[in-house]
Short mmCIF file of C-alpha atoms in Angstrom, two decimals:
data_model
loop_
_atom_site.label_atom_id
_atom_site.label_comp_id
_atom_site.label_asym_id
_atom_site.label_seq_id
_atom_site.Cartn_x
_atom_site.Cartn_y
_atom_site.Cartn_z
CA MET A 163 33.44 -51.81 80.65
CA THR A 164 34.74 -53.05 77.95
CA ASP A 165 36.61 -51.04 75.27
CA ARG A 166 35.65 -51.72 71.87
CA THR A 167 38.98 -51.17 69.43
CA THR A 168 37.71 -50.95 65.33
CA GLY A 169 41.13 -53.31 63.61
CA PRO A 170 41.90 -52.59 60.36
CA ARG A 171 39.51 -53.89 57.89
CA PRO A 172 39.51 -57.37 56.56
CA HIS A 173 42.17 -59.00 53.67
CA GLY A 174 39.86 -59.11 50.64
CA ALA A 175 36.68 -56.55 52.11
CA ALA A 176 33.85 -56.07 49.35
CA VAL A 177 34.47 -52.00 48.07
CA SER A 178 30.86 -50.27 48.15
CA GLN A 179 29.27 -50.42 44.28
CA LEU A 180 26.70 -47.76 44.76
CA PRO A 181 28.40 -44.98 42.76
CA ALA A 182 29.46 -46.74 39.36
CA ARG A 183 26.33 -47.89 39.69
CA LEU A 184 25.10 -44.37 39.98
CA TYR A 185 27.46 -43.05 37.65
CA ALA A 186 25.91 -45.71 34.69
CA ALA A 187 22.46 -45.34 35.79
CA ARG A 188 23.58 -41.59 34.93
CA LEU A 189 24.56 -42.81 31.31
CA ARG A 190 22.33 -44.62 30.59
CA ALA A 191 19.78 -42.12 31.42
CA ARG A 192 21.83 -39.21 29.17
CA SER A 193 21.89 -41.95 26.60
CA ARG A 194 18.08 -41.75 26.11
CA TRP A 195 18.07 -38.12 26.42
CA ARG A 196 19.14 -38.06 23.15
CA ARG A 197 18.99 -40.79 21.81
CA LEU A 198 14.91 -38.67 22.39
CA ALA A 199 16.26 -36.43 20.67
CA VAL A 200 17.76 -36.92 18.08
CA THR A 201 13.80 -38.73 16.76
CA LEU A 202 12.19 -35.93 18.02
CA THR A 203 15.17 -33.59 15.71
CA VAL A 204 13.43 -35.86 12.79
CA PHE A 205 10.15 -36.18 13.10
CA ALA A 206 9.84 -32.20 13.28
CA ALA A 207 12.02 -31.63 9.73
CA LEU A 208 9.74 -34.63 8.29
CA VAL A 209 7.04 -32.76 9.91
CA ALA A 210 8.34 -29.15 8.44
CA LEU A 211 9.47 -30.81 5.29
CA GLY A 212 5.07 -32.64 5.10
CA VAL A 213 4.15 -28.83 5.33
CA TYR A 214 6.15 -27.37 2.93
CA GLY A 215 5.55 -30.00 0.44
CA LEU A 216 2.05 -29.75 1.14
CA LEU A 217 2.42 -25.88 0.77
CA TRP A 218 4.09 -24.94 -2.19
CA HIS A 219 4.06 -28.48 -4.44
CA THR A 220 0.63 -29.12 -3.98
CA SER A 221 -2.56 -28.48 -4.96
CA VAL A 222 -4.28 -28.81 -1.61
CA PHE A 223 -4.33 -25.40 -0.93
CA GLY A 224 -3.86 -23.85 -4.07
CA VAL A 225 -4.92 -20.55 -4.81
CA SER A 226 -8.86 -21.09 -6.57
CA THR A 227 -10.37 -18.25 -6.23
CA VAL A 228 -9.00 -14.32 -7.19
CA LYS A 229 -11.54 -11.45 -5.52
CA VAL A 230 -10.99 -7.19 -7.28
CA ALA A 231 -11.52 -5.03 -4.30
CA GLY A 232 -12.24 -1.22 -5.11
CA ALA A 233 -12.75 -1.10 -8.78
CA HIS A 234 -15.22 1.25 -9.76
CA ALA A 235 -13.74 2.77 -13.43
CA VAL A 236 -11.56 0.14 -14.01
CA PRO A 237 -12.69 -3.18 -14.88
CA ALA A 238 -12.09 -6.02 -12.60
CA GLY A 239 -10.55 -8.33 -15.39
CA GLN A 240 -7.90 -5.61 -16.43
CA ILE A 241 -7.17 -6.07 -12.76
CA LEU A 242 -6.90 -9.52 -12.26
CA ALA A 243 -5.23 -9.87 -15.85
CA ALA A 244 -2.37 -7.59 -14.75
CA ALA A 245 -2.17 -8.77 -11.16
CA ALA A 246 -1.89 -12.18 -13.27
CA VAL A 247 -2.60 -14.80 -10.29
CA ARG A 248 -2.57 -18.17 -11.71
CA GLU A 249 -5.23 -20.63 -10.41
CA GLY A 250 -4.86 -24.41 -8.41
CA SER A 251 -1.27 -22.49 -7.91
CA PRO A 252 -0.08 -22.65 -4.59
CA LEU A 253 -1.74 -19.86 -2.06
CA GLU A 254 2.09 -19.22 0.33
CA GLY A 255 4.09 -18.94 -3.63
CA VAL A 256 2.23 -15.89 -4.86
CA ASP A 257 4.08 -13.07 -5.53
CA THR A 258 3.00 -10.89 -4.25
CA GLY A 259 4.98 -8.23 -4.34
CA ALA A 260 5.18 -9.28 -8.12
CA ALA A 261 1.22 -8.48 -8.77
CA VAL A 262 1.17 -5.21 -7.29
CA ARG A 263 3.80 -3.67 -9.46
CA ARG A 264 1.56 -4.94 -12.34
CA VAL A 265 -1.46 -4.88 -11.09
CA GLU A 266 0.28 -0.93 -9.96
CA ALA A 267 1.67 -0.49 -14.44
CA ILE A 268 -2.09 0.42 -15.72
CA PRO A 269 -2.23 4.34 -15.63
CA ALA A 270 -5.52 4.76 -13.34
CA VAL A 271 -4.58 2.45 -10.60
CA ALA A 272 -2.91 4.82 -8.00
CA SER A 273 -2.25 1.78 -5.43
CA ALA A 274 -3.20 -1.64 -5.56
CA THR A 275 -2.07 -4.33 -2.17
CA VAL A 276 -2.57 -8.14 -2.56
CA SER A 277 -3.84 -10.71 -0.05
CA LEU A 278 -4.04 -14.08 0.74
CA HIS A 279 -6.23 -15.41 2.46
CA TRP A 280 -6.43 -19.08 3.45
CA PRO A 281 -7.21 -21.68 2.35
CA HIS A 282 -7.90 -21.09 -1.44
CA THR A 283 -8.07 -17.05 -1.60
CA VAL A 284 -6.47 -14.30 -2.75
CA VAL A 285 -7.82 -10.28 -3.16
CA VAL A 286 -6.27 -7.42 -4.84
CA SER A 287 -7.17 -4.13 -3.58
CA VAL A 288 -6.19 -0.89 -5.32
CA VAL A 289 -7.39 2.83 -5.35
CA GLU A 290 -7.91 3.96 -8.37
CA ARG A 291 -7.25 7.94 -9.52
CA VAL A 292 -9.63 10.25 -8.90
CA PRO A 293 -9.86 12.53 -12.37
CA ALA A 294 -8.99 16.01 -11.15
CA ALA A 295 -9.48 18.29 -14.90
CA LEU A 296 -9.29 17.68 -18.58
CA LEU A 297 -5.96 18.68 -21.03
CA PRO A 298 -6.89 19.29 -24.39
CA VAL A 299 -4.76 17.70 -27.08
CA ALA A 300 -3.46 19.31 -29.92
CA PRO A 301 -4.70 19.62 -32.48
CA PRO A 302 -7.52 21.41 -31.00
CA GLY A 303 -10.18 18.59 -31.12
CA ALA A 304 -8.56 16.15 -30.71
CA GLY A 305 -10.12 15.25 -27.02
CA TYR A 306 -8.43 15.35 -23.93
CA GLN A 307 -6.27 14.19 -21.44
CA VAL A 308 -7.90 13.13 -17.81
CA VAL A 309 -4.98 13.82 -15.21
CA ASP A 310 -5.27 13.67 -11.55
CA ALA A 311 -5.00 16.19 -9.49
CA GLY A 312 -1.35 15.10 -8.35
CA GLY A 313 -1.16 15.85 -11.81
CA VAL A 314 -0.64 12.70 -13.40
CA VAL A 315 -2.71 11.83 -17.21
CA PHE A 316 -4.01 8.49 -16.81
CA ALA A 317 -6.95 8.28 -19.00
CA ALA A 318 -8.39 10.15 -21.99
CA VAL A 319 -11.40 11.57 -23.41
CA ALA A 320 -13.00 13.19 -27.12
CA ALA A 321 -14.55 15.49 -25.20
CA PRO A 322 -15.30 17.48 -21.75
CA THR A 323 -16.60 15.67 -18.70
CA PRO A 324 -18.98 17.11 -16.87
CA GLY A 325 -18.16 18.03 -13.45
CA LEU A 326 -14.23 18.79 -14.69
CA PRO A 327 -12.96 22.20 -15.54
CA VAL A 328 -10.38 22.23 -19.08
CA ILE A 329 -6.93 23.33 -17.63
CA SER A 330 -5.81 25.18 -21.18
CA VAL A 331 -2.48 26.60 -21.44
CA THR A 332 -0.70 28.84 -24.36
CA GLY A 333 2.41 27.91 -24.56
CA GLY A 334 5.57 25.79 -24.91
CA ALA A 335 6.07 23.32 -22.16
CA SER A 336 7.98 25.48 -20.14
CA VAL A 337 4.75 27.05 -19.28
CA ARG A 338 2.85 23.90 -19.28
CA THR A 339 4.70 22.44 -17.20
CA PRO A 340 4.11 25.39 -13.81
CA ALA A 341 0.82 26.68 -15.60
CA VAL A 342 -0.88 23.17 -15.21
CA ALA A 343 0.48 23.08 -11.48
CA GLY A 344 -0.77 26.25 -10.54
CA ALA A 345 -3.63 25.19 -11.62
CA LEU A 346 -4.20 21.51 -10.19
CA ALA A 347 -2.70 23.26 -6.29
CA ALA A 348 -5.81 26.32 -7.20
CA LEU A 349 -8.51 23.12 -7.57
CA ARG A 350 -6.88 21.31 -4.39
CA ALA A 351 -6.89 24.73 -2.25
CA LEU A 352 -10.23 25.52 -3.00
CA PRO A 353 -13.74 24.43 -0.34
CA PRO A 354 -16.18 22.00 -2.37
CA ALA A 355 -18.52 24.85 -3.33
CA LEU A 356 -16.46 26.56 -4.53
CA GLU A 357 -14.30 24.00 -6.44
CA SER A 358 -17.27 22.35 -7.83
CA ARG A 359 -18.19 26.20 -9.44
CA VAL A 360 -14.85 26.52 -11.62
CA THR A 361 -15.48 24.78 -15.03
CA GLY A 362 -11.96 25.62 -16.88
CA ILE A 363 -8.99 27.74 -15.66
CA SER A 364 -6.76 29.47 -18.10
CA ALA A 365 -3.33 30.15 -18.15
CA ALA A 366 -0.48 32.39 -21.04
CA ASP A 367 1.83 32.11 -18.58
CA PRO A 368 2.60 30.74 -14.62
CA PHE A 369 1.56 33.91 -12.97
CA ALA A 370 -1.25 34.28 -14.45
CA LEU A 371 -3.97 32.58 -14.18
CA VAL A 372 -7.71 32.52 -14.78
CA LEU A 373 -10.27 30.87 -13.72
CA LYS A 374 -14.01 30.31 -14.78
CA LEU A 375 -16.32 29.38 -12.10
CA SER A 376 -19.94 28.87 -13.95
CA GLY A 377 -22.58 32.09 -13.95
CA LYS A 378 -19.91 33.38 -15.95
CA ALA A 379 -18.08 35.10 -13.49
CA SER A 380 -14.00 35.05 -13.98
CA VAL A 381 -10.98 34.96 -11.19
CA ASP A 382 -7.29 36.45 -11.55
CA TRP A 383 -5.25 33.78 -9.59
CA GLY A 384 -1.72 35.04 -10.33
CA ASP A 385 0.62 32.41 -10.08
CA GLY A 386 0.83 29.09 -8.04
CA THR A 387 2.23 30.28 -4.64
CA ASP A 388 -0.14 30.20 -1.31
CA PRO A 389 -3.30 28.82 -3.56
CA ALA A 390 -4.26 28.03 0.62
CA GLY A 391 -4.01 31.78 1.49
CA LYS A 392 -6.04 32.32 -2.58
CA ALA A 393 -8.57 29.97 -1.67
CA ALA A 394 -9.89 31.83 2.19
CA ASP A 395 -10.05 35.41 0.31
CA LEU A 396 -11.69 33.94 -2.61
CA ALA A 397 -14.31 31.88 -0.70
CA ALA A 398 -14.47 35.93 1.15
CA LEU A 399 -14.75 36.97 -1.43
CA VAL A 400 -18.41 35.58 -3.29
CA LYS A 401 -19.88 35.15 0.49
CA LEU A 402 -19.72 38.84 0.85
CA TYR A 403 -20.43 38.92 -3.10
CA PRO A 404 -22.22 37.14 -4.94
CA LYS A 405 -23.18 38.22 -7.98
CA ALA A 406 -19.72 40.55 -9.29
CA SER A 407 -18.55 39.43 -12.13
CA GLY A 408 -15.01 38.75 -11.73
CA TYR A 409 -13.02 38.51 -8.60
CA ASP A 410 -9.16 39.28 -8.24
CA VAL A 411 -6.80 37.18 -5.60
CA SER A 412 -3.48 37.84 -6.65
CA ALA A 413 -2.11 39.63 -4.46
CA PRO A 414 -1.65 38.30 -1.50
CA ASN A 415 -4.20 40.37 1.45
CA ALA A 416 -5.22 42.08 -1.06
CA PRO A 417 -8.44 41.11 -3.18
CA ALA A 418 -9.98 42.56 -5.37
CA LEU A 419 -13.44 42.43 -6.94
CA SER A 420 -15.02 44.24 -10.28
CA PRO A 421 -19.03 45.28 -10.15
#
């Protein structure tokens, strides 16, 4: 058996260059990825800048149509004028919040929304106030204010409007304010069949509201408290005694009537 002994490495033998080559390759790869990342970032920034300019500073996506939805009593032209959305302006640049505030400043508009529909359309949608009653304007014969169920005055008419009760209050603001609020609460509480029969509401003070019904019947309503309970009592009385000349629901749970 031959004894094989490994002796020392001969002087000057070459050391392996593989680790150095691998390290250099990794550095080159990282450099390529960095250059690619920079290139992609610059490209994305240029695209974003181009899109921004296209949307905000050109008419490519400009407003060409402004529509009004939900308007019946309020002229569409008045709503468009209040919205003040300029045709040709960039769609993305429309200040919808400001347009909503301007449209809602129209007295007959209860609420509004402004929506953008790409690529060229703006829609202004409104909810109009619904007339609930008329308030006489002093002096007598000067016309009437139109109010909604919440008591907001939003229009004026020269003569009574069929289907709208007239709320007549005797006294100053200290009487008028709570009396009108109580009268409107009564109208809101009545079922539709009864509400449509109310032709007027009068009050000398906030605790003595009187409803006038078609057919010349009257209702002593009392003050503005518990409108739902009073409306239920009145509906029951009218159903049982449809030809009575007067009803009294001013006392809770103790309705009465006049023949």
